[in-house]
CSV table of C-alpha atoms in Angstrom, one decimal:
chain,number,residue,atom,x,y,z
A,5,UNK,CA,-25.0,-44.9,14.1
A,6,UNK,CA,-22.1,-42.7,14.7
A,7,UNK,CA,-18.7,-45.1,14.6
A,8,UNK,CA,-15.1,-44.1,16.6
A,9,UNK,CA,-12.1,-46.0,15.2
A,10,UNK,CA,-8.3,-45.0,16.8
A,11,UNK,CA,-5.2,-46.7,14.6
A,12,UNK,CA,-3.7,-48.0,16.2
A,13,UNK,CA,-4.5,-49.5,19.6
A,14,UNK,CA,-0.8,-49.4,20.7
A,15,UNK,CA,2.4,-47.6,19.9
A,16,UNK,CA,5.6,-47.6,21.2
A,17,UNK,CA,8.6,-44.9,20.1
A,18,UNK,CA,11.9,-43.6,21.8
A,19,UNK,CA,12.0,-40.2,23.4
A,20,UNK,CA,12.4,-37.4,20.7
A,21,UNK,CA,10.2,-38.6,18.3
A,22,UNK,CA,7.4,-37.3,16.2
A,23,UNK,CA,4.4,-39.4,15.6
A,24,UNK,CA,0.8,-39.2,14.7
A,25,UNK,CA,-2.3,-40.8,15.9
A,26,UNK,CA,-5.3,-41.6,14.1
A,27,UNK,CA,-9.0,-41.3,14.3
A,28,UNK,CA,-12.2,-42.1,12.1
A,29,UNK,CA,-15.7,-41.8,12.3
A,30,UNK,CA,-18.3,-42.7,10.2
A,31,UNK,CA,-20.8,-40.1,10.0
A,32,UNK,CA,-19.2,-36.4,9.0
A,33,UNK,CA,-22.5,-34.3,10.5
A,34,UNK,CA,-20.6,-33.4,13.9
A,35,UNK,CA,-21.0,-30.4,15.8
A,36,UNK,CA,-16.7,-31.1,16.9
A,37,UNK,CA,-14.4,-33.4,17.7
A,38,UNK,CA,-12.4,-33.2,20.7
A,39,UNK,CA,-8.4,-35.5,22.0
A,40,UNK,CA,-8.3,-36.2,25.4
A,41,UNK,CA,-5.4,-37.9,27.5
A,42,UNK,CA,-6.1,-40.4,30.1
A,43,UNK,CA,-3.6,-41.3,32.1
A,44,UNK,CA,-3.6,-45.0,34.1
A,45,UNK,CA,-6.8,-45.1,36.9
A,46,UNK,CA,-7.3,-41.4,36.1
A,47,UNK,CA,-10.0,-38.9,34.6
A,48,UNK,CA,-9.7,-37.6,31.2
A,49,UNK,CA,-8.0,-34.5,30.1
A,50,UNK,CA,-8.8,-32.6,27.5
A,51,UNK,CA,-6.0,-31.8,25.2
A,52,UNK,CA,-7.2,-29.8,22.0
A,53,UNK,CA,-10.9,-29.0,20.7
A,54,UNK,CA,-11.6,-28.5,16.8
A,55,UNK,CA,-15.1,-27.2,15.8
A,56,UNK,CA,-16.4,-28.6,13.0
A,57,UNK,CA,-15.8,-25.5,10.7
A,58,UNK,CA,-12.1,-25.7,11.5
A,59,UNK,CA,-9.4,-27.5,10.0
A,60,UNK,CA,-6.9,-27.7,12.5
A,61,UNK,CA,-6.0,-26.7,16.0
A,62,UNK,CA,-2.5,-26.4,18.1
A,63,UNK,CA,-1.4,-26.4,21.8
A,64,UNK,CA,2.5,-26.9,22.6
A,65,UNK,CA,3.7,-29.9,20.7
A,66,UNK,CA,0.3,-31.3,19.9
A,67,UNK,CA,-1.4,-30.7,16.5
A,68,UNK,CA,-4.6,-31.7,16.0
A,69,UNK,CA,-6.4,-31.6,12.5
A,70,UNK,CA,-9.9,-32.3,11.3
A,71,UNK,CA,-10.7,-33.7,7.7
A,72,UNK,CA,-14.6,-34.1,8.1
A,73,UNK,CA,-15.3,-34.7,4.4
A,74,UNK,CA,-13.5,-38.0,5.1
A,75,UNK,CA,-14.1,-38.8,8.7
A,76,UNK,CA,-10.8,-38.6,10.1
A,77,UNK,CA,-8.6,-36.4,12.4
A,78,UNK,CA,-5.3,-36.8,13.3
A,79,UNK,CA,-3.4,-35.6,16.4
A,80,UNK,CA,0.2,-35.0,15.9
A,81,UNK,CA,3.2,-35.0,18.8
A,82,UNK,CA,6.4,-33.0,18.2
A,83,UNK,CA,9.3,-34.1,20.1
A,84,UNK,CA,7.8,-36.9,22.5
A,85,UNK,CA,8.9,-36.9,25.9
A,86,UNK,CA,8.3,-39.8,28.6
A,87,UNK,CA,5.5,-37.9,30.1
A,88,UNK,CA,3.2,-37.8,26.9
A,89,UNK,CA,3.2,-41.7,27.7
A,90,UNK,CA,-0.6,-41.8,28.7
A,91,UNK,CA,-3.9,-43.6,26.6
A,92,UNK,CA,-5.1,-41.2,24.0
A,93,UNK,CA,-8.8,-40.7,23.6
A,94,UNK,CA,-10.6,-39.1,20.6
A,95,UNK,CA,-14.4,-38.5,21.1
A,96,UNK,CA,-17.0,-36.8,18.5
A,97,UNK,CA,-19.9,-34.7,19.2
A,98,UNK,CA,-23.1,-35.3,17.3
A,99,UNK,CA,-25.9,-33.2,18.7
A,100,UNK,CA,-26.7,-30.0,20.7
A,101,UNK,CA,-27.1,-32.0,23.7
A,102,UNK,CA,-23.4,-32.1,23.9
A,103,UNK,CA,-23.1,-36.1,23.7
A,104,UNK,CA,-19.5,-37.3,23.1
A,105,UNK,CA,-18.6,-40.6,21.5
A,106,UNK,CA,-15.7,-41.8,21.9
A,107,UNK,CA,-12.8,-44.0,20.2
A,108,UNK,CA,-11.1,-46.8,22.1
A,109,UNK,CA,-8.2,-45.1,21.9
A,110,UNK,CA,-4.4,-45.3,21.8
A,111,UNK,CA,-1.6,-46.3,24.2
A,112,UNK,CA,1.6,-44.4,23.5
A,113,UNK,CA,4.9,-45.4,25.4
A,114,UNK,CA,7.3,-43.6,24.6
A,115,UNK,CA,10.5,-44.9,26.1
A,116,UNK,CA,13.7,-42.7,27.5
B,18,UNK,CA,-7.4,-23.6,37.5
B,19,UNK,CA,-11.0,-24.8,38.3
B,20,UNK,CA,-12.0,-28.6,38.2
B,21,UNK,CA,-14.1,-31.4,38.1
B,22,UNK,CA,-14.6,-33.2,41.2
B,23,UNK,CA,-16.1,-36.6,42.5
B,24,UNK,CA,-16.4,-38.0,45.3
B,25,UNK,CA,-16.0,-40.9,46.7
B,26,UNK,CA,-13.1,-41.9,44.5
B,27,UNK,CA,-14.0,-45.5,45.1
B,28,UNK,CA,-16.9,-47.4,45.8
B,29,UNK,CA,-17.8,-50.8,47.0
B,30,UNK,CA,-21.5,-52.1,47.1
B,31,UNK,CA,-23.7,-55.2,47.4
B,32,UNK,CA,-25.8,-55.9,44.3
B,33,UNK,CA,-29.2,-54.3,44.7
B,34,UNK,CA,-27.7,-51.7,47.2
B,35,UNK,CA,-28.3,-48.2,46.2
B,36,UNK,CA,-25.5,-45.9,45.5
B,37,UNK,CA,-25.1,-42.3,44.9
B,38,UNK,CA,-21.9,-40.9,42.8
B,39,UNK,CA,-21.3,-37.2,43.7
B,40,UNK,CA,-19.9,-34.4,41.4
B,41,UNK,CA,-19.1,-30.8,41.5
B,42,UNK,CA,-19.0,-28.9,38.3
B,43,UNK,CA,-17.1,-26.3,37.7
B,44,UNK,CA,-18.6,-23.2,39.3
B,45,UNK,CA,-19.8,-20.9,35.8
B,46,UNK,CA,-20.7,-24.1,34.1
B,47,UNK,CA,-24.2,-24.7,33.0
B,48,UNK,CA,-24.1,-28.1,31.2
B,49,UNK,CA,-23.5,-31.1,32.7
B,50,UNK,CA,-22.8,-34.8,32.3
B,51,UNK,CA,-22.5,-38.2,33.0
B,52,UNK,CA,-20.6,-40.9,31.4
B,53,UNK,CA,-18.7,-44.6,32.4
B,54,UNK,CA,-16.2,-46.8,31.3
B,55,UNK,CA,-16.6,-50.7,32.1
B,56,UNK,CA,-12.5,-51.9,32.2
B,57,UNK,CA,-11.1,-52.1,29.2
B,58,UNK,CA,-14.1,-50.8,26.9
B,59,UNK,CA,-14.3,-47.2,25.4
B,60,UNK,CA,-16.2,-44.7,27.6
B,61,UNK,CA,-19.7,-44.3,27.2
B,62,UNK,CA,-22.2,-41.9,27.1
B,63,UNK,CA,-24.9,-41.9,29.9
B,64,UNK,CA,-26.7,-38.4,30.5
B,65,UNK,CA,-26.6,-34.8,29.9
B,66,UNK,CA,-28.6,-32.0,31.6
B,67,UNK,CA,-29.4,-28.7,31.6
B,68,UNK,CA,-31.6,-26.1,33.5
B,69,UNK,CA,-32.9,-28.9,35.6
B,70,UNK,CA,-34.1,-31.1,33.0
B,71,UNK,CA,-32.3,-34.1,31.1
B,72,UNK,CA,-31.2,-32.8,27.5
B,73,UNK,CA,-30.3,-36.5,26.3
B,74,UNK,CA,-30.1,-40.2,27.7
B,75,UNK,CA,-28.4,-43.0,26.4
B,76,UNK,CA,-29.7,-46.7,26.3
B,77,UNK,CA,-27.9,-47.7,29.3
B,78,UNK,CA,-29.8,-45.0,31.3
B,79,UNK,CA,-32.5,-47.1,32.2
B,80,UNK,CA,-35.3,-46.4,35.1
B,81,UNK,CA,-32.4,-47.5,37.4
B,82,UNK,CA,-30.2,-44.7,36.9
B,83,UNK,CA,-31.5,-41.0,37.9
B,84,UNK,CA,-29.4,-37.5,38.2
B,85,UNK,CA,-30.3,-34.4,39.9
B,86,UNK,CA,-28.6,-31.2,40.9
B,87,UNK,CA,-29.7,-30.8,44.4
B,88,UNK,CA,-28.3,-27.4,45.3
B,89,UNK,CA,-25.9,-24.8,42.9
B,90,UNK,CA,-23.5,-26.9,43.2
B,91,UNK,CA,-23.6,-30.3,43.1
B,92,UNK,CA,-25.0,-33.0,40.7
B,93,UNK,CA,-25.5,-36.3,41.3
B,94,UNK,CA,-26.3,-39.6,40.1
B,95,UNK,CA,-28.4,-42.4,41.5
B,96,UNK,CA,-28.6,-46.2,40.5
B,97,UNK,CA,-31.7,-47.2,42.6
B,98,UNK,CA,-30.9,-51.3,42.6
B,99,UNK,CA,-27.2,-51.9,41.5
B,100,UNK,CA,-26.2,-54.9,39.0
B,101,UNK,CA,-22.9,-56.5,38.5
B,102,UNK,CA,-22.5,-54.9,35.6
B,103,UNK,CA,-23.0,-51.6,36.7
B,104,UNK,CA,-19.2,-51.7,37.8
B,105,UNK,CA,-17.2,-49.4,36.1
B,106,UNK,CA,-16.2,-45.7,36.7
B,107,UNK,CA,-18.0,-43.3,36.4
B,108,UNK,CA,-16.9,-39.9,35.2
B,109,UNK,CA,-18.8,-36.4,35.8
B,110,UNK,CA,-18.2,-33.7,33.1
B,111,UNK,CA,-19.7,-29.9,32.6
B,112,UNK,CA,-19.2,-27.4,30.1
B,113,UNK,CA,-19.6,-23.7,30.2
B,114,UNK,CA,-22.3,-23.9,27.3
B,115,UNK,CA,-23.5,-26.4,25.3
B,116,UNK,CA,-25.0,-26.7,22.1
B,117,UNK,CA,-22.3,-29.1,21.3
B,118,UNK,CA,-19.8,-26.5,21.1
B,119,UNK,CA,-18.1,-26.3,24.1
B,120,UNK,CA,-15.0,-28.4,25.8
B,121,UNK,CA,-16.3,-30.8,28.2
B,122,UNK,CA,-14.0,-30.8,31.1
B,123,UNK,CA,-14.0,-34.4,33.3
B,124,UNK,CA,-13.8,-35.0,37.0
B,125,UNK,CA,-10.9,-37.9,38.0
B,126,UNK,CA,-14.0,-40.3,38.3
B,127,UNK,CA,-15.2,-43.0,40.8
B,128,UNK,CA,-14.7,-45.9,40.4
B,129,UNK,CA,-17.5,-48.4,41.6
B,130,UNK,CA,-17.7,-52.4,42.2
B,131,UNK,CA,-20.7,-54.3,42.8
B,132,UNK,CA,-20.4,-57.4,44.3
């Protein structure tokens, strides 16, 4: 059974700061993976999509990369800002029927 | 730029009361979905459909819960006799295609309570 893990649950930084957050799953056979943002009492948005044939993917400040040999995927912020404060949700697709499954995510605060 | 929407945004309802959570896809997208997040749990997968017909169901998508796409433009989904435990929100999302390769775009949600 297909397993989401985000490292870590929490994370605090100042303005200006990079940082990276962390995702792993357990089984490598997945059609993508896909980082959303979820802001307080909100919907998801969806913030960068990698296939599974690709390694990496970019939009703005965010970096997203995809290791599926080892299960993980990272999603990197350049030059935080107060607004990227939000909860950060990774998600896996396993089958054609489109099925996501998703990570618990991660809180970033990033202070002024 | 197109989007997801739901509606009602919130939801209160007696346990055993019916309820009916309402989306509208985006307007080219074919694929569509159905997932919920009980507070303070990861979000779960319920449904997806396509061309009419459910593609895959999750455990939690028991003989209480039903979807349908009544007209070209919205989709819907039904929980005949609610539980306290079916409170949570409840997000619509579609995709353009599927086949697992697509981004799945999500409405803002509604959020339901069962008393």
């Amino acid at each position: 059974k297909q397993e989401v893990t985000q490292i870590p649950a929490a994370l605090s930084v100042p303005e200006g700061e990079n940082l990276v957050l962390n995702c792993s799953f357990t089984d490598s056979a997945i059609y993508n993976l896909q980082w959303f943002r979820q802001d307080p009492g909100k919907g998801l948005t969806s913030l960068l999509l990698i296939q599974s044939s690709q390694r990496e993917q970019t939009s703005g400040r965010l970096n997203a990369s995809l290791d599926k040999s080892s299960g993980r995927s990272t999603l990197y912020i350049a030059a935080s800002q107060p607004g990227d404060s939000a909860t950060y949700l990774c998600a896996v697709i396993i089958s054609n029927t489109g099925k996501l499954i998703f990570g618990q995510g991660t809180t970033l605060q990033v202070k002024p | 730029e197109p989007e997801v929407t739901q509606t009602p945004s919130h939801q209160v309802t007696q346990m055993g009361q019916e309820v009916i959570l309402r989306c509208v896809p985006i307007s080219n997208h074919l694929y569509f979905y159905w997932y919920r997040q009980i507070l303070g749990q990861k979000v779960e997968f319920l449904v997806s459909f396509y061309n009419n017909e459910i593609s895959e169901k999750s455990e939690i998508f028991d003989d209480q819960f039903s979807v349908e796409r009544p007209d070209g433009s919205n989709f819907t989904l039904k929980i005949r006799s609610t539980k306290l435990e079916d409170s949570a929100m409840y997000f619509c999302a579609s995709s353009e295609w599927g086949q697992g390769a697509e981004t799945q775009y999500f409405g803002p949600g509604t959020r339901l309570l069962v008393l």
